[in-house]
mmCIF file of C-alpha atoms in Angstrom:
data_model
loop_
_atom_site.group_PDB
_atom_site.id
_atom_site.type_symbol
_atom_site.label_atom_id
_atom_site.label_comp_id
_atom_site.label_asym_id
_atom_site.label_seq_id
_atom_site.Cartn_x
_atom_site.Cartn_y
_atom_site.Cartn_z
ATOM 1 C CA MET A 2 -32.417 -10.603 1.251
ATOM 2 C CA THR A 3 -34.709 -10.791 -1.772
ATOM 3 C CA LYS A 4 -32.760 -11.022 -5.012
ATOM 4 C CA LEU A 5 -33.515 -8.615 -7.839
ATOM 5 C CA PRO A 6 -32.981 -9.226 -11.582
ATOM 6 C CA ILE A 7 -29.901 -7.012 -11.711
ATOM 7 C CA SER A 8 -26.463 -8.050 -12.972
ATOM 8 C CA LEU A 9 -23.450 -6.679 -11.118
ATOM 9 C CA VAL A 10 -20.721 -6.166 -13.733
ATOM 10 C CA ILE A 11 -17.074 -5.488 -12.851
ATOM 11 C CA ILE A 12 -13.845 -5.410 -14.863
ATOM 12 C CA THR A 13 -10.651 -6.267 -12.996
ATOM 13 C CA LEU A 14 -6.888 -6.461 -13.065
ATOM 14 C CA ASN A 15 -5.119 -7.348 -9.816
ATOM 15 C CA GLU A 16 -7.939 -6.152 -7.555
ATOM 16 C CA GLU A 17 -7.605 -8.640 -4.690
ATOM 17 C CA ALA A 18 -7.594 -5.769 -2.175
ATOM 18 C CA HIS A 19 -11.013 -4.534 -3.328
ATOM 19 C CA ILE A 20 -13.037 -7.175 -5.172
ATOM 20 C CA GLU A 21 -14.696 -8.864 -2.186
ATOM 21 C CA ARG A 22 -15.865 -5.569 -0.688
ATOM 22 C CA CYS A 23 -17.259 -4.495 -4.058
ATOM 23 C CA ILE A 24 -19.250 -7.683 -4.651
ATOM 24 C CA ARG A 25 -20.529 -8.000 -1.089
ATOM 25 C CA SER A 26 -21.854 -4.447 -1.141
ATOM 26 C CA ALA A 27 -24.603 -5.573 -3.566
ATOM 27 C CA PRO A 28 -26.128 -8.672 -1.931
ATOM 28 C CA PHE A 29 -29.455 -8.113 -3.718
ATOM 29 C CA VAL A 30 -28.220 -8.897 -7.264
ATOM 30 C CA ASP A 31 -28.940 -12.329 -8.739
ATOM 31 C CA ASP A 32 -26.057 -12.309 -11.237
ATOM 32 C CA ILE A 33 -22.405 -11.301 -10.832
ATOM 33 C CA VAL A 34 -20.110 -10.923 -13.840
ATOM 34 C CA VAL A 35 -16.381 -10.278 -13.503
ATOM 35 C CA VAL A 36 -14.259 -9.822 -16.621
ATOM 36 C CA ASP A 37 -10.621 -10.137 -15.637
ATOM 37 C CA SER A 38 -7.584 -9.116 -17.702
ATOM 38 C CA PHE A 39 -5.412 -12.020 -16.529
ATOM 39 C CA SER A 40 -4.695 -10.919 -12.978
ATOM 40 C CA THR A 41 -1.597 -12.331 -11.306
ATOM 41 C CA ASP A 42 -2.986 -12.034 -7.775
ATOM 42 C CA ARG A 43 -6.018 -13.711 -6.118
ATOM 43 C CA THR A 44 -8.671 -11.575 -7.846
ATOM 44 C CA VAL A 45 -10.216 -14.442 -9.824
ATOM 45 C CA GLU A 46 -10.236 -16.830 -6.865
ATOM 46 C CA LEU A 47 -11.850 -14.282 -4.555
ATOM 47 C CA ALA A 48 -14.446 -13.270 -7.155
ATOM 48 C CA LYS A 49 -15.464 -16.896 -7.705
ATOM 49 C CA ASN A 50 -15.698 -17.409 -3.947
ATOM 50 C CA CYS A 51 -18.186 -14.527 -3.878
ATOM 51 C CA GLY A 52 -20.356 -16.215 -6.507
ATOM 52 C CA ALA A 53 -19.166 -14.385 -9.611
ATOM 53 C CA ARG A 54 -19.070 -15.818 -13.103
ATOM 54 C CA VAL A 55 -15.546 -14.948 -14.191
ATOM 55 C CA PHE A 56 -14.450 -14.402 -17.788
ATOM 56 C CA GLN A 57 -10.854 -13.732 -18.750
ATOM 57 C CA GLU A 58 -10.400 -11.321 -21.620
ATOM 58 C CA LYS A 59 -7.374 -9.502 -23.000
ATOM 59 C CA TRP A 60 -7.510 -5.770 -22.288
ATOM 60 C CA LYS A 61 -9.326 -3.814 -25.032
ATOM 61 C CA GLY A 62 -9.620 -0.361 -23.501
ATOM 62 C CA PHE A 63 -12.168 0.748 -20.904
ATOM 63 C CA GLY A 64 -15.182 1.191 -23.189
ATOM 64 C CA PRO A 65 -14.778 -2.047 -25.169
ATOM 65 C CA GLN A 66 -13.891 -4.029 -22.042
ATOM 66 C CA LYS A 67 -16.987 -2.846 -20.193
ATOM 67 C CA ALA A 68 -19.137 -3.467 -23.272
ATOM 68 C CA PHE A 69 -17.854 -7.046 -23.416
ATOM 69 C CA ALA A 70 -18.542 -7.515 -19.713
ATOM 70 C CA THR A 71 -22.061 -6.113 -20.062
ATOM 71 C CA ALA A 72 -22.765 -8.527 -22.923
ATOM 72 C CA GLN A 73 -22.132 -11.458 -20.555
ATOM 73 C CA ALA A 74 -24.816 -10.308 -18.102
ATOM 74 C CA LYS A 75 -28.009 -12.345 -17.791
ATOM 75 C CA ASN A 76 -30.244 -9.389 -16.927
ATOM 76 C CA PRO A 77 -31.146 -6.197 -18.794
ATOM 77 C CA TRP A 78 -30.501 -4.097 -15.685
ATOM 78 C CA ILE A 79 -26.779 -3.549 -15.183
ATOM 79 C CA LEU A 80 -25.075 -2.350 -12.011
ATOM 80 C CA ALA A 81 -21.626 -1.462 -13.367
ATOM 81 C CA LEU A 82 -19.130 -0.861 -10.577
ATOM 82 C CA ASP A 83 -15.391 -0.363 -10.602
ATOM 83 C CA ALA A 84 -13.615 -2.900 -8.416
ATOM 84 C CA ASP A 85 -12.461 -0.175 -6.016
ATOM 85 C CA GLU A 86 -16.038 1.007 -5.471
ATOM 86 C CA ALA A 87 -18.739 -0.280 -3.145
ATOM 87 C CA LEU A 88 -22.358 0.606 -2.513
ATOM 88 C CA SER A 89 -22.992 2.173 0.854
ATOM 89 C CA PRO A 90 -25.681 0.234 2.765
ATOM 90 C CA GLU A 91 -27.945 3.242 2.286
ATOM 91 C CA LEU A 92 -27.448 3.227 -1.487
ATOM 92 C CA ALA A 93 -28.079 -0.522 -1.639
ATOM 93 C CA ASP A 94 -31.354 0.034 0.212
ATOM 94 C CA GLU A 95 -32.293 2.903 -2.108
ATOM 95 C CA ILE A 96 -31.742 0.782 -5.229
ATOM 96 C CA CYS A 97 -33.909 -1.993 -3.804
ATOM 97 C CA ALA A 98 -36.650 0.426 -2.776
ATOM 98 C CA ARG A 99 -36.752 2.125 -6.185
ATOM 99 C CA PHE A 100 -36.221 -0.905 -8.415
ATOM 100 C CA SER A 101 -39.887 -1.387 -9.347
ATOM 101 C CA GLU A 102 -40.108 2.210 -10.586
ATOM 102 C CA LEU A 103 -36.824 2.388 -12.531
ATOM 103 C CA ASN A 104 -37.106 3.926 -15.993
ATOM 104 C CA PRO A 105 -35.451 1.604 -18.564
ATOM 105 C CA GLU A 106 -34.565 4.595 -20.759
ATOM 106 C CA ALA A 107 -32.614 6.230 -17.939
ATOM 107 C CA GLY A 108 -29.128 5.859 -16.584
ATOM 108 C CA TYR A 109 -28.885 6.363 -12.830
ATOM 109 C CA LEU A 110 -26.190 8.593 -11.380
ATOM 110 C CA PHE A 111 -24.748 7.823 -7.947
ATOM 111 C CA PRO A 112 -23.022 10.535 -5.862
ATOM 112 C CA ARG A 113 -19.535 9.095 -5.351
ATOM 113 C CA LYS A 114 -17.505 9.792 -2.217
ATOM 114 C CA SER A 115 -13.785 9.003 -2.406
ATOM 115 C CA TYR A 116 -11.391 7.930 0.359
ATOM 116 C CA HIS A 117 -7.744 8.941 0.062
ATOM 117 C CA LEU A 118 -4.855 9.498 2.463
ATOM 118 C CA GLY A 119 -6.842 8.578 5.545
ATOM 119 C CA ARG A 120 -10.008 10.596 5.008
ATOM 120 C CA TRP A 121 -13.143 10.969 2.919
ATOM 121 C CA ILE A 122 -12.550 13.815 0.474
ATOM 122 C CA SER A 123 -15.417 16.305 0.392
ATOM 123 C CA HIS A 124 -14.035 19.204 -1.649
ATOM 124 C CA GLY A 125 -11.843 20.009 -4.636
ATOM 125 C CA GLY A 126 -14.506 18.819 -7.050
ATOM 126 C CA TRP A 127 -14.358 15.296 -5.642
ATOM 127 C CA TYR A 128 -17.833 15.274 -4.081
ATOM 128 C CA PRO A 129 -20.486 14.736 -5.175
ATOM 129 C CA ASP A 130 -18.673 13.090 -8.082
ATOM 130 C CA TYR A 131 -21.747 11.731 -9.884
ATOM 131 C CA GLN A 132 -21.124 8.490 -11.769
ATOM 132 C CA LEU A 133 -23.560 6.612 -14.001
ATOM 133 C CA ARG A 134 -23.597 3.095 -12.586
ATOM 134 C CA LEU A 135 -27.091 1.660 -13.201
ATOM 135 C CA PHE A 136 -28.695 1.278 -16.637
ATOM 136 C CA ASN A 137 -30.727 -1.048 -18.833
ATOM 137 C CA LYS A 138 -28.564 -2.664 -21.514
ATOM 138 C CA SER A 139 -31.516 -3.347 -23.811
ATOM 139 C CA ILE A 140 -31.608 0.406 -24.486
ATOM 140 C CA SER A 141 -28.268 1.834 -23.334
ATOM 141 C CA GLN A 142 -24.715 0.756 -24.204
ATOM 142 C CA TRP A 143 -21.123 1.697 -23.470
ATOM 143 C CA ASP A 144 -19.284 3.788 -26.046
ATOM 144 C CA SER A 145 -15.963 2.599 -27.494
ATOM 145 C CA ALA A 146 -13.658 5.137 -25.809
ATOM 146 C CA ASP A 147 -10.379 3.743 -24.477
ATOM 147 C CA VAL A 148 -10.572 6.159 -21.540
ATOM 148 C CA HIS A 149 -13.330 8.374 -20.071
ATOM 149 C CA GLU A 150 -15.842 5.833 -21.322
ATOM 150 C CA LYS A 151 -19.549 6.613 -21.007
ATOM 151 C CA VAL A 152 -22.874 4.827 -21.194
ATOM 152 C CA GLN A 153 -25.035 6.307 -23.935
ATOM 153 C CA VAL A 154 -28.433 6.942 -22.342
ATOM 154 C CA LYS A 155 -31.526 8.939 -23.288
ATOM 155 C CA LEU A 156 -32.110 10.280 -19.791
ATOM 156 C CA LYS A 157 -30.091 10.704 -16.592
ATOM 157 C CA LEU A 158 -31.644 10.451 -13.140
ATOM 158 C CA LYS A 159 -30.012 10.632 -9.723
ATOM 159 C CA MET A 160 -29.899 8.442 -6.665
ATOM 160 C CA LYS A 161 -29.480 10.215 -3.318
ATOM 161 C CA LYS A 162 -27.188 7.944 -1.310
ATOM 162 C CA ASP A 163 -23.442 7.548 -1.681
ATOM 163 C CA LEU A 164 -21.303 5.246 -3.764
ATOM 164 C CA LEU A 165 -18.029 4.707 -1.885
ATOM 165 C CA HIS A 166 -14.697 4.814 -3.697
ATOM 166 C CA TRP A 167 -11.218 3.840 -2.472
ATOM 167 C CA VAL A 168 -9.546 5.867 -5.173
ATOM 168 C CA PHE A 169 -5.815 5.217 -4.642
ATOM 169 C CA ASP A 170 -3.783 2.840 -2.482
ATOM 170 C CA GLY A 171 -1.540 5.692 -1.328
ATOM 171 C CA ILE A 172 0.533 8.396 -2.992
ATOM 172 C CA SER A 173 2.650 5.991 -5.052
ATOM 173 C CA ASP A 174 -0.505 4.502 -6.560
ATOM 174 C CA GLN A 175 -1.805 8.020 -7.233
ATOM 175 C CA VAL A 176 1.391 8.832 -9.162
ATOM 176 C CA ILE A 177 1.229 5.567 -11.136
ATOM 177 C CA THR A 178 -2.453 6.101 -11.954
ATOM 178 C CA ASN A 179 -1.895 9.706 -13.041
ATOM 179 C CA ASP A 180 0.937 8.554 -15.288
ATOM 180 C CA ARG A 181 -1.236 5.869 -16.892
ATOM 181 C CA TYR A 182 -4.233 8.130 -17.442
ATOM 182 C CA SER A 183 -2.105 10.969 -18.803
ATOM 183 C CA THR A 184 -0.737 8.566 -21.420
ATOM 184 C CA LEU A 185 -4.249 7.529 -22.410
ATOM 185 C CA GLY A 186 -5.344 11.161 -22.455
ATOM 186 C CA ALA A 187 -2.449 12.196 -24.697
ATOM 187 C CA LYS A 188 -3.222 9.396 -27.142
ATOM 188 C CA GLU A 189 -6.863 10.442 -27.163
ATOM 189 C CA LEU A 190 -5.904 14.043 -27.989
ATOM 190 C CA ALA A 191 -3.575 12.903 -30.763
ATOM 191 C CA ALA A 192 -6.241 10.624 -32.242
ATOM 192 C CA ALA A 193 -8.677 13.550 -32.259
ATOM 193 C CA GLY A 194 -6.181 15.671 -34.195
ATOM 194 C CA LYS A 195 -5.412 18.030 -31.308
ATOM 195 C CA LYS A 196 -2.075 19.836 -31.547
ATOM 196 C CA PHE A 197 0.465 20.470 -28.800
ATOM 197 C CA SER A 198 0.513 23.978 -27.352
ATOM 198 C CA TYR A 199 3.210 25.428 -25.082
ATOM 199 C CA LEU A 200 0.677 27.821 -23.608
ATOM 200 C CA LYS A 201 -1.733 25.025 -22.718
ATOM 201 C CA MET A 202 1.059 22.960 -21.156
ATOM 202 C CA ILE A 203 2.113 25.940 -19.036
ATOM 203 C CA PHE A 204 -1.195 27.481 -18.022
ATOM 204 C CA LYS A 205 -3.753 24.661 -17.914
ATOM 205 C CA PRO A 206 -1.997 22.791 -15.055
ATOM 206 C CA TRP A 207 -1.831 26.021 -13.049
ATOM 207 C CA GLY A 208 -5.502 26.599 -13.782
ATOM 208 C CA LYS A 209 -6.341 23.075 -12.640
ATOM 209 C CA PHE A 210 -4.496 23.615 -9.350
ATOM 210 C CA VAL A 211 -6.260 26.927 -8.690
ATOM 211 C CA GLU A 212 -9.623 25.407 -9.574
ATOM 212 C CA THR A 213 -9.123 22.307 -7.411
ATOM 213 C CA TYR A 214 -7.463 23.873 -4.381
ATOM 214 C CA PHE A 215 -9.022 27.332 -4.191
ATOM 215 C CA VAL A 216 -12.185 27.621 -6.321
ATOM 216 C CA LYS A 217 -13.516 24.201 -5.280
ATOM 217 C CA ALA A 218 -12.141 24.531 -1.740
ATOM 218 C CA GLY A 219 -9.729 21.613 -1.777
ATOM 219 C CA PHE A 220 -7.847 23.379 1.022
ATOM 220 C CA LEU A 221 -10.669 22.359 3.381
ATOM 221 C CA ASP A 222 -9.486 18.746 3.067
ATOM 222 C CA GLY A 223 -6.144 19.610 4.666
ATOM 223 C CA LEU A 224 -2.874 18.247 3.332
ATOM 224 C CA PRO A 225 -4.654 15.489 1.338
ATOM 225 C CA GLY A 226 -6.519 18.268 -0.484
ATOM 226 C CA PHE A 227 -3.236 19.957 -1.400
ATOM 227 C CA ILE A 228 -1.703 16.672 -2.593
ATOM 228 C CA ILE A 229 -4.785 15.983 -4.717
ATOM 229 C CA ALA A 230 -4.639 19.459 -6.303
ATOM 230 C CA VAL A 231 -0.937 19.129 -7.128
ATOM 231 C CA GLY A 232 -1.550 15.637 -8.527
ATOM 232 C CA ALA A 233 -4.387 16.873 -10.740
ATOM 233 C CA ALA A 234 -2.210 19.681 -12.104
ATOM 234 C CA TYR A 235 0.749 17.383 -12.690
ATOM 235 C CA SER A 236 -1.409 14.816 -14.483
ATOM 236 C CA LEU A 237 -2.622 17.528 -16.856
ATOM 237 C CA PHE A 238 0.965 18.698 -17.428
ATOM 238 C CA LEU A 239 1.986 15.123 -18.260
ATOM 239 C CA LYS A 240 -0.860 14.781 -20.749
ATOM 240 C CA PHE A 241 0.325 17.782 -22.764
ATOM 241 C CA ALA A 242 3.998 16.819 -22.454
ATOM 242 C CA LYS A 243 3.179 13.344 -23.765
ATOM 243 C CA LEU A 244 1.168 14.850 -26.621
ATOM 244 C CA TRP A 245 4.340 16.756 -27.592
ATOM 245 C CA GLU A 246 6.284 13.484 -27.359
ATOM 246 C CA ILE A 247 3.781 11.736 -29.647
ATOM 247 C CA GLU A 248 3.983 14.538 -32.227
ATOM 248 C CA ARG A 249 7.784 14.455 -32.063
ATOM 249 C CA ALA A 250 7.822 10.704 -32.683
ATOM 250 C CA GLN A 251 5.395 11.083 -35.599
ATOM 251 C CA LYS A 252 7.575 13.751 -37.218
ATOM 252 C CA LYS A 253 10.654 11.555 -36.905
ATOM 253 C CA ALA A 254 8.808 8.591 -38.392
ATOM 254 C CA SER A 255 7.649 10.636 -41.380
ATOM 255 C CA LYS A 256 11.176 11.709 -42.366
#
């Protein structure tokens, strides 16, 4: 396969189950950058075996970590994938076919399809879950957000074929991930000066469940759709509960 001047950029922590699939899904790139946060499994070894240049960097938050990784890339064009993602063969072909006409001022959105609990999830707001994964770093850069990081671009364009995502390694991983992201979300709210509200903690999780399961037809994904809707609601509940906990700790510290 002809190589294109695109750098595949990935940040990792203990991703031995996913890293090879991710890298091998983009055989057309001529540069692979992996920034690892001191994994204790075989992530680094497997990434190097796949031809990656591996840098080890202490965790800085999602935005800063991805910005650091992007800075190590040799090419202006960046294909920024999460380790648990992979290009479908059709998407890989689409990128190659469109490369010569890519707009350097644009960020390219990929429709992401997620696999969880034995099936591809098609409803509940999970598909098409457009993610910006291709951009030119000479014009566009990551923001500094610790969570929900974004690439700042002038224009957004869409690819047609799917980006594949193995979102959780089972229910236990879903619970752990929701706990971690709710902590980050609560800290983000506190940093923005948002105040805890009983009403929001009570009603927003219910609203999220109704939206995910009924409005966005999560019920069509069977029991996995129900589990996803409950998980989304619970994660939102945790975020507000942890915001209350942060405020409580701040009040105690100020006495």
